[in-house]
mmCIF file of C-alpha atoms in Angstrom:
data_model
loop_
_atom_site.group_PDB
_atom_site.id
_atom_site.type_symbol
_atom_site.label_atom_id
_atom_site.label_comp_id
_atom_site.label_asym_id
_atom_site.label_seq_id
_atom_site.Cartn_x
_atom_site.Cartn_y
_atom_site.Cartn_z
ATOM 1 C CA UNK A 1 119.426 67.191 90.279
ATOM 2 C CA UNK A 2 118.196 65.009 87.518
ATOM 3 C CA UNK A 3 119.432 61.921 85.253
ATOM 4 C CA UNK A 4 117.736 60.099 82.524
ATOM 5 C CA UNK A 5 118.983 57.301 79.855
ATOM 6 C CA UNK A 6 118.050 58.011 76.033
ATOM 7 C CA UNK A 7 118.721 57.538 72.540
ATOM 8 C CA UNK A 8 122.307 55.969 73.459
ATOM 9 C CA UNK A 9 123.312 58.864 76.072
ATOM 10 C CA UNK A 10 122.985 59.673 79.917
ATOM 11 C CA UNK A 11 121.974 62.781 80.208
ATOM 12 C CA UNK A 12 122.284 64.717 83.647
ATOM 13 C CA UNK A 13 120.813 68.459 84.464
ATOM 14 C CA UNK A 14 121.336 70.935 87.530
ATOM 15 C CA UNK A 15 122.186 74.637 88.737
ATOM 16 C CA UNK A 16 122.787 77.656 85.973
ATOM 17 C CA UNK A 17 121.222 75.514 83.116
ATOM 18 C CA UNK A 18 124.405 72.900 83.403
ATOM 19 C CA UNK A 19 123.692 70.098 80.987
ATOM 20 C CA UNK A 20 126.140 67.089 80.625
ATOM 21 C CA UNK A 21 125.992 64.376 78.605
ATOM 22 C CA UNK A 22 127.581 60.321 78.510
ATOM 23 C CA UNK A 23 127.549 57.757 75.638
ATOM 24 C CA UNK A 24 130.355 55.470 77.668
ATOM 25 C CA UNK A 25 128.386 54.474 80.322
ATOM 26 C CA UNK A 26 128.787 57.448 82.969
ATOM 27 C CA UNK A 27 132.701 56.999 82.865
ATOM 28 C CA UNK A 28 133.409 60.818 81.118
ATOM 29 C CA UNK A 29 131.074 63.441 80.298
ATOM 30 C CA UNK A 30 130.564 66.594 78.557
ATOM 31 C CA UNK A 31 128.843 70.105 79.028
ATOM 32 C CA UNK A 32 126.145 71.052 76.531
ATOM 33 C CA UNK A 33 124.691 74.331 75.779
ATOM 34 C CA UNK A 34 121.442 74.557 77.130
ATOM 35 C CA UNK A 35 120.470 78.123 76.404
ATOM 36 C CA UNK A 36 119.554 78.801 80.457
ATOM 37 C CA UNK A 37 121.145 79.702 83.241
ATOM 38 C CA UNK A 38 117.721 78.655 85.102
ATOM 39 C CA UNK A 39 118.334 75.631 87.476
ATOM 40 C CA UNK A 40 117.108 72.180 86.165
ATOM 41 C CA UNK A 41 115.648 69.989 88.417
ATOM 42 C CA UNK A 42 114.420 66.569 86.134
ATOM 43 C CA UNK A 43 114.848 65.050 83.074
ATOM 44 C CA UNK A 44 113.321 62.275 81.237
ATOM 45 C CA UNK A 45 113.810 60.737 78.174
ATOM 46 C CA UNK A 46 110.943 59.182 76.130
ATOM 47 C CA UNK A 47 108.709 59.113 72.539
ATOM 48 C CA UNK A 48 112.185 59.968 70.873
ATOM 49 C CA UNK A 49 112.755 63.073 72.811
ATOM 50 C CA UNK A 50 114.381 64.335 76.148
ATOM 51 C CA UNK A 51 112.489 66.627 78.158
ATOM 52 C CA UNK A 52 114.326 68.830 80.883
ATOM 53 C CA UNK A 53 112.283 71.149 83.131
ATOM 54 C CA UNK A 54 113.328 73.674 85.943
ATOM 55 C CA UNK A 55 112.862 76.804 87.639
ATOM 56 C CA UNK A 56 110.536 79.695 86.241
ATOM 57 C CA UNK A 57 108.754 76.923 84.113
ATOM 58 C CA UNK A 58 111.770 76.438 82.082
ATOM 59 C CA UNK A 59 111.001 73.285 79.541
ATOM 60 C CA UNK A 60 113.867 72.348 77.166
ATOM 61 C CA UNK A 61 113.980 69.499 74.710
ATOM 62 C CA UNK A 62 115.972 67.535 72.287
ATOM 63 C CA UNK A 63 116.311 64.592 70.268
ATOM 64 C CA UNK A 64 119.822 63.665 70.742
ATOM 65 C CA UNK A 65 120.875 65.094 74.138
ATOM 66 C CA UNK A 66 123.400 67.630 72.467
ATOM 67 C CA UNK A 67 121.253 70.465 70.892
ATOM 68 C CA UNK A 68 118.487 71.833 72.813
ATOM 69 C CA UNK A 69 115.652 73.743 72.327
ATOM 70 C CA UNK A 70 113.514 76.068 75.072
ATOM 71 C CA UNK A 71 109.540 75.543 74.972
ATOM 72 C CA UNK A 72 106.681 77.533 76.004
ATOM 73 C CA UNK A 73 105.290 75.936 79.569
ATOM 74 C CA UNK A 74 103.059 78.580 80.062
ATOM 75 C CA UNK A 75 104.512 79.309 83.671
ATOM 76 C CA UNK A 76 106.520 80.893 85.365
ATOM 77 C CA UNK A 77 106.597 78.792 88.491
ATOM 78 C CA UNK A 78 109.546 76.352 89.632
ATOM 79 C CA UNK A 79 109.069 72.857 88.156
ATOM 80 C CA UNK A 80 110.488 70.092 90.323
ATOM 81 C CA UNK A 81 109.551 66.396 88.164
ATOM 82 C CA UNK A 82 108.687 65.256 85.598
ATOM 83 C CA UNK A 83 107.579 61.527 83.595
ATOM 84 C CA UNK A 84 106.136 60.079 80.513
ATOM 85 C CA UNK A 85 103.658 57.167 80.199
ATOM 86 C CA UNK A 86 100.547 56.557 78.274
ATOM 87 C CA UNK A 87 101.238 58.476 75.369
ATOM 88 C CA UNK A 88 101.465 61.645 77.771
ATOM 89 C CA UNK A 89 104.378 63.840 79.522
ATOM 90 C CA UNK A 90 103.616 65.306 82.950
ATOM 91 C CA UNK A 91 105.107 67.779 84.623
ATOM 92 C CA UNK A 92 104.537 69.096 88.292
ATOM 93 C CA UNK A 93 105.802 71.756 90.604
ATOM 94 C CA UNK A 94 105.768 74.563 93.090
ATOM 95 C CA UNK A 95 101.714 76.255 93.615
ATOM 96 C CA UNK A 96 99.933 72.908 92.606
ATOM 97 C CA UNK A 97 101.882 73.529 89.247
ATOM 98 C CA UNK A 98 100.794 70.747 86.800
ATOM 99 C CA UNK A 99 101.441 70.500 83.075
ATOM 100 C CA UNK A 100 101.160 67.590 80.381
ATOM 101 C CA UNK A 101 101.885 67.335 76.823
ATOM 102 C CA UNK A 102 101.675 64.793 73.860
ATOM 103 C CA UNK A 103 104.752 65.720 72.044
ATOM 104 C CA UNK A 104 107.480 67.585 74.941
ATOM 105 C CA UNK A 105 106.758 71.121 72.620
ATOM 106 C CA UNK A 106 102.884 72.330 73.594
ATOM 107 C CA UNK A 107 101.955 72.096 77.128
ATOM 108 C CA UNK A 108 98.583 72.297 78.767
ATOM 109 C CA UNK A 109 98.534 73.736 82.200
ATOM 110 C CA UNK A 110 96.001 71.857 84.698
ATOM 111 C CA UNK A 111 94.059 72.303 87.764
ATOM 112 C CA UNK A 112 95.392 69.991 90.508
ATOM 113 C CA UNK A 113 92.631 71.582 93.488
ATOM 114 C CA UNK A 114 95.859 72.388 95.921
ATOM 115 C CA UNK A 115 98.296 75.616 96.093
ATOM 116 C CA UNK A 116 100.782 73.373 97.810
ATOM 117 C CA UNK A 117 104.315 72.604 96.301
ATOM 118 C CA UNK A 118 104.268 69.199 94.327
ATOM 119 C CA UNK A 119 108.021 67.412 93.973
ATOM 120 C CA UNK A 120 107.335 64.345 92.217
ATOM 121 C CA UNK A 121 105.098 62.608 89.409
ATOM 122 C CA UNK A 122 104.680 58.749 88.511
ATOM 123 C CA UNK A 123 102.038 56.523 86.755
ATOM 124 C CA UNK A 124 100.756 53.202 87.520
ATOM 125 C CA UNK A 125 98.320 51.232 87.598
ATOM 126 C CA UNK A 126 96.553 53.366 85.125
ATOM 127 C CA UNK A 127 96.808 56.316 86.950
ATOM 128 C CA UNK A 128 99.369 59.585 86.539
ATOM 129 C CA UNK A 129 100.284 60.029 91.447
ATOM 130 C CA UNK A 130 101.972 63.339 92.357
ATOM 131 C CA UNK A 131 103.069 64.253 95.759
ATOM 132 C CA UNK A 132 103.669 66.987 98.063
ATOM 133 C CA UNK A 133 104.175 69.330 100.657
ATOM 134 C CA UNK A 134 101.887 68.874 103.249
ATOM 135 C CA UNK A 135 100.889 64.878 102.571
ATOM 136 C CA UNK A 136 99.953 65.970 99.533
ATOM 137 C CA UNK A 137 98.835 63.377 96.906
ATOM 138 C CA UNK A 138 97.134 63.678 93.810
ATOM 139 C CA UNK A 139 95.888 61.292 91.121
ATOM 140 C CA UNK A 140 94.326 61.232 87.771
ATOM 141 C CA UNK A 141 93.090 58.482 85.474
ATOM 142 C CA UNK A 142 92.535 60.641 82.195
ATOM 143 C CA UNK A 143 96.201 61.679 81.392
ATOM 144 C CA UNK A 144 96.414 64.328 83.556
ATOM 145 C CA UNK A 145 93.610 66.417 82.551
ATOM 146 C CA UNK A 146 92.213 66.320 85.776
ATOM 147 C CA UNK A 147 92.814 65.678 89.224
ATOM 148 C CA UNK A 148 91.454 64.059 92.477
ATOM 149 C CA UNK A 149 92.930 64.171 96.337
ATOM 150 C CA UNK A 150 94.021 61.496 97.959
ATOM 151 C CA UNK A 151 93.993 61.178 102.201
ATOM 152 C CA UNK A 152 97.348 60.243 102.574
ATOM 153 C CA UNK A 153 97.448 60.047 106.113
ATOM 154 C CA UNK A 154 100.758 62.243 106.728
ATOM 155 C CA UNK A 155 101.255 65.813 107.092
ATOM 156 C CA UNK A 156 105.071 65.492 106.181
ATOM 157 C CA UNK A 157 106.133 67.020 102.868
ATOM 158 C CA UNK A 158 106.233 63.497 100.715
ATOM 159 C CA UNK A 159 109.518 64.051 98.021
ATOM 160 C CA UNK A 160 109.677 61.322 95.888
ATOM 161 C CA UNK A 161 107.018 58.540 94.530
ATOM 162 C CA UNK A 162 107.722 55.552 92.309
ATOM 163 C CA UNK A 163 105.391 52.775 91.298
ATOM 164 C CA UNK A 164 106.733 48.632 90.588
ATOM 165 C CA UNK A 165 105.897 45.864 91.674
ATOM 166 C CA UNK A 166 102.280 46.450 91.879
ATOM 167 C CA UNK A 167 103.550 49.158 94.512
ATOM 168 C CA UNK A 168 103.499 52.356 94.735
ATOM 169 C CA UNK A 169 105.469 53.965 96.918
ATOM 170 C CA UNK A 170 106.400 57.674 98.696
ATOM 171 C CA UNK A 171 108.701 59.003 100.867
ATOM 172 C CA UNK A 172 109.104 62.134 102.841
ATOM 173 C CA UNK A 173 109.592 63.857 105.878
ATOM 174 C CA UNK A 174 110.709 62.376 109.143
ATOM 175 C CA UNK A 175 111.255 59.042 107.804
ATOM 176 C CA UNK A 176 107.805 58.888 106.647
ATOM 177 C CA UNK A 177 106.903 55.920 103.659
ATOM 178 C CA UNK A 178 103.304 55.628 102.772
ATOM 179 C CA UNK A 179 102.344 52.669 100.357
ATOM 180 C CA UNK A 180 99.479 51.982 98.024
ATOM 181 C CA UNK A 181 98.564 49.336 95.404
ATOM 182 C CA UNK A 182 96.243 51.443 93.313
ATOM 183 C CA UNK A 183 97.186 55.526 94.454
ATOM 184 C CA UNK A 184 94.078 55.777 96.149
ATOM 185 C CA UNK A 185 94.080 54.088 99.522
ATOM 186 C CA UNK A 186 97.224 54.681 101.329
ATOM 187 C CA UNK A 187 99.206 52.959 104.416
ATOM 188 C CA UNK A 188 101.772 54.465 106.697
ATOM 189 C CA UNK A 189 104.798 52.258 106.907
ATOM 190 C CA UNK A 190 107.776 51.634 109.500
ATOM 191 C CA UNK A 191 110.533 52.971 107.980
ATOM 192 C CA UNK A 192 112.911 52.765 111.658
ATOM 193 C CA UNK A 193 114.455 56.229 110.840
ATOM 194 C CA UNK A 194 113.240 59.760 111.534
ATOM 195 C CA UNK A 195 115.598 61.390 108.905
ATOM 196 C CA UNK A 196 114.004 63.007 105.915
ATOM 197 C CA UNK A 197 113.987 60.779 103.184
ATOM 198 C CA UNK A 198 114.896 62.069 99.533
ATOM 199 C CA UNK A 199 114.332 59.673 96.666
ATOM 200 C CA UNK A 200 112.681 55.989 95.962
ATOM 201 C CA UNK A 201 113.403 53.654 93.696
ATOM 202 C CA UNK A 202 113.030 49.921 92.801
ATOM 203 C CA UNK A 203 114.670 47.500 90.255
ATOM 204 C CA UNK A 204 116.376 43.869 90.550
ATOM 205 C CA UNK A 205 113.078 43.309 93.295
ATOM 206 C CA UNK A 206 114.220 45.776 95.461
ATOM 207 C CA UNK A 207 112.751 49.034 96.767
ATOM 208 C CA UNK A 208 115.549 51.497 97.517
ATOM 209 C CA UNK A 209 115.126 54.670 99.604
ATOM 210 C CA UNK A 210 117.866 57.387 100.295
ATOM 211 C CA UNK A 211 117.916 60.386 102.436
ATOM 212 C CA UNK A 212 119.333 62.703 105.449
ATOM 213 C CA UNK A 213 122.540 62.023 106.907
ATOM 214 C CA UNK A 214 123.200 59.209 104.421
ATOM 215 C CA UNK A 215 119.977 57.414 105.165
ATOM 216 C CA UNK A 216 119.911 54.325 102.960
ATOM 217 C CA UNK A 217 116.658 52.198 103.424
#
């Protein structure tokens, strides 16, 4: 569900705690022990440490990718994504779930204001976005300690958010793709599909979007 680049490794997560591992580029991998069979959903690698994070508020981290090491989150709800930016690690999930941390070992739980699932986390702009079911977007400005709501415009459950190019961007349900330049103000966009759309990403000045039925935008 989840791949991040780190301290000379790829590192990929998913179902039953399955952790694998790549130091030639992606071309062979291999299985680490992750002490879980809980499903992890994101990684991220960052401030000399990975950070994995997954169902029943599993959080697992390590320095090198190979030996990991289970954390207290504080929750037992499903976490779904996860960054790092500003000296801070967020994590966000299912019931409004939101936790950040300095370090990847202590985690704060916070109040986002919603019960609704939240599937992805970015910062920009100097400001932590998350998004969810329901048109659901958040932002903060003070590391995550709190939260304000965002009109977003949508109803659709929004999955994915990045932020580049002085952009950010979210996509979601029915083909939906809101944009924003500073997470507050939002604009519905034409995307010309009506499949769910997955994940969002930009680099080499382009914005990619994938989805449904191979939906590649």
């Amino acid at each position: 569900y989840g791949v991040t680049y780190g301290n000379s490794n790829f590192v990929a997560v998913g179902d039953n705690g399955t952790i694998l591992t790549s130091t030639d580029n992606g071309t062979t991998w291999g299985s680490k022990t992750s002490g879980t069979t809980e499903t992890l959903y994101g990684v991220t690698y960052d401030n000399s440490i990975f950070v994995a994070e997954g169902d029943n508020g599993t959080i697992l981290t390590s320095s090198d990718g190979t030996t990991w090491t289970s954390r207290t989150s504080g929750t037992t709800e499903g976490l779904r994504g996860i960054t790092y930016e500003n000296s801070t690690f967020v994590a966000v999930g299912e019931s409004s779930t939101i936790l950040t941390s300095s370090d990847g070992t202590s985690w704060d739980n916070r109040t986002s204001g919603t019960t609704r699932n939240l599937w992805d986390v970015i910062y920009g702009n100097s400001n932590f976005v998350t998004v969810g079911n329901s048109g659901t977007i958040y932002t903060s400005s003070d590391n995550g300690s709190t939260w304000i709501q965002r009109t977003s415009g949508t109803s659709k459950k929004l999955n994915g958010v990045t932020y580049a190019n002085s952009t950010f961007v979210t996509v979601g349900g029915s083909g939906t793709i809101l944009t924003s330049s500073d997470g507050t103000s939002w604009d519905n966009r034409t995307s010309g599909t009506t499949e769910g759309l997955r994940g969002i990403t930009y680099e080499n000045s382009t914005f990619v979007a994938v989805g449904a039925s191979s939906t590649i935008l």
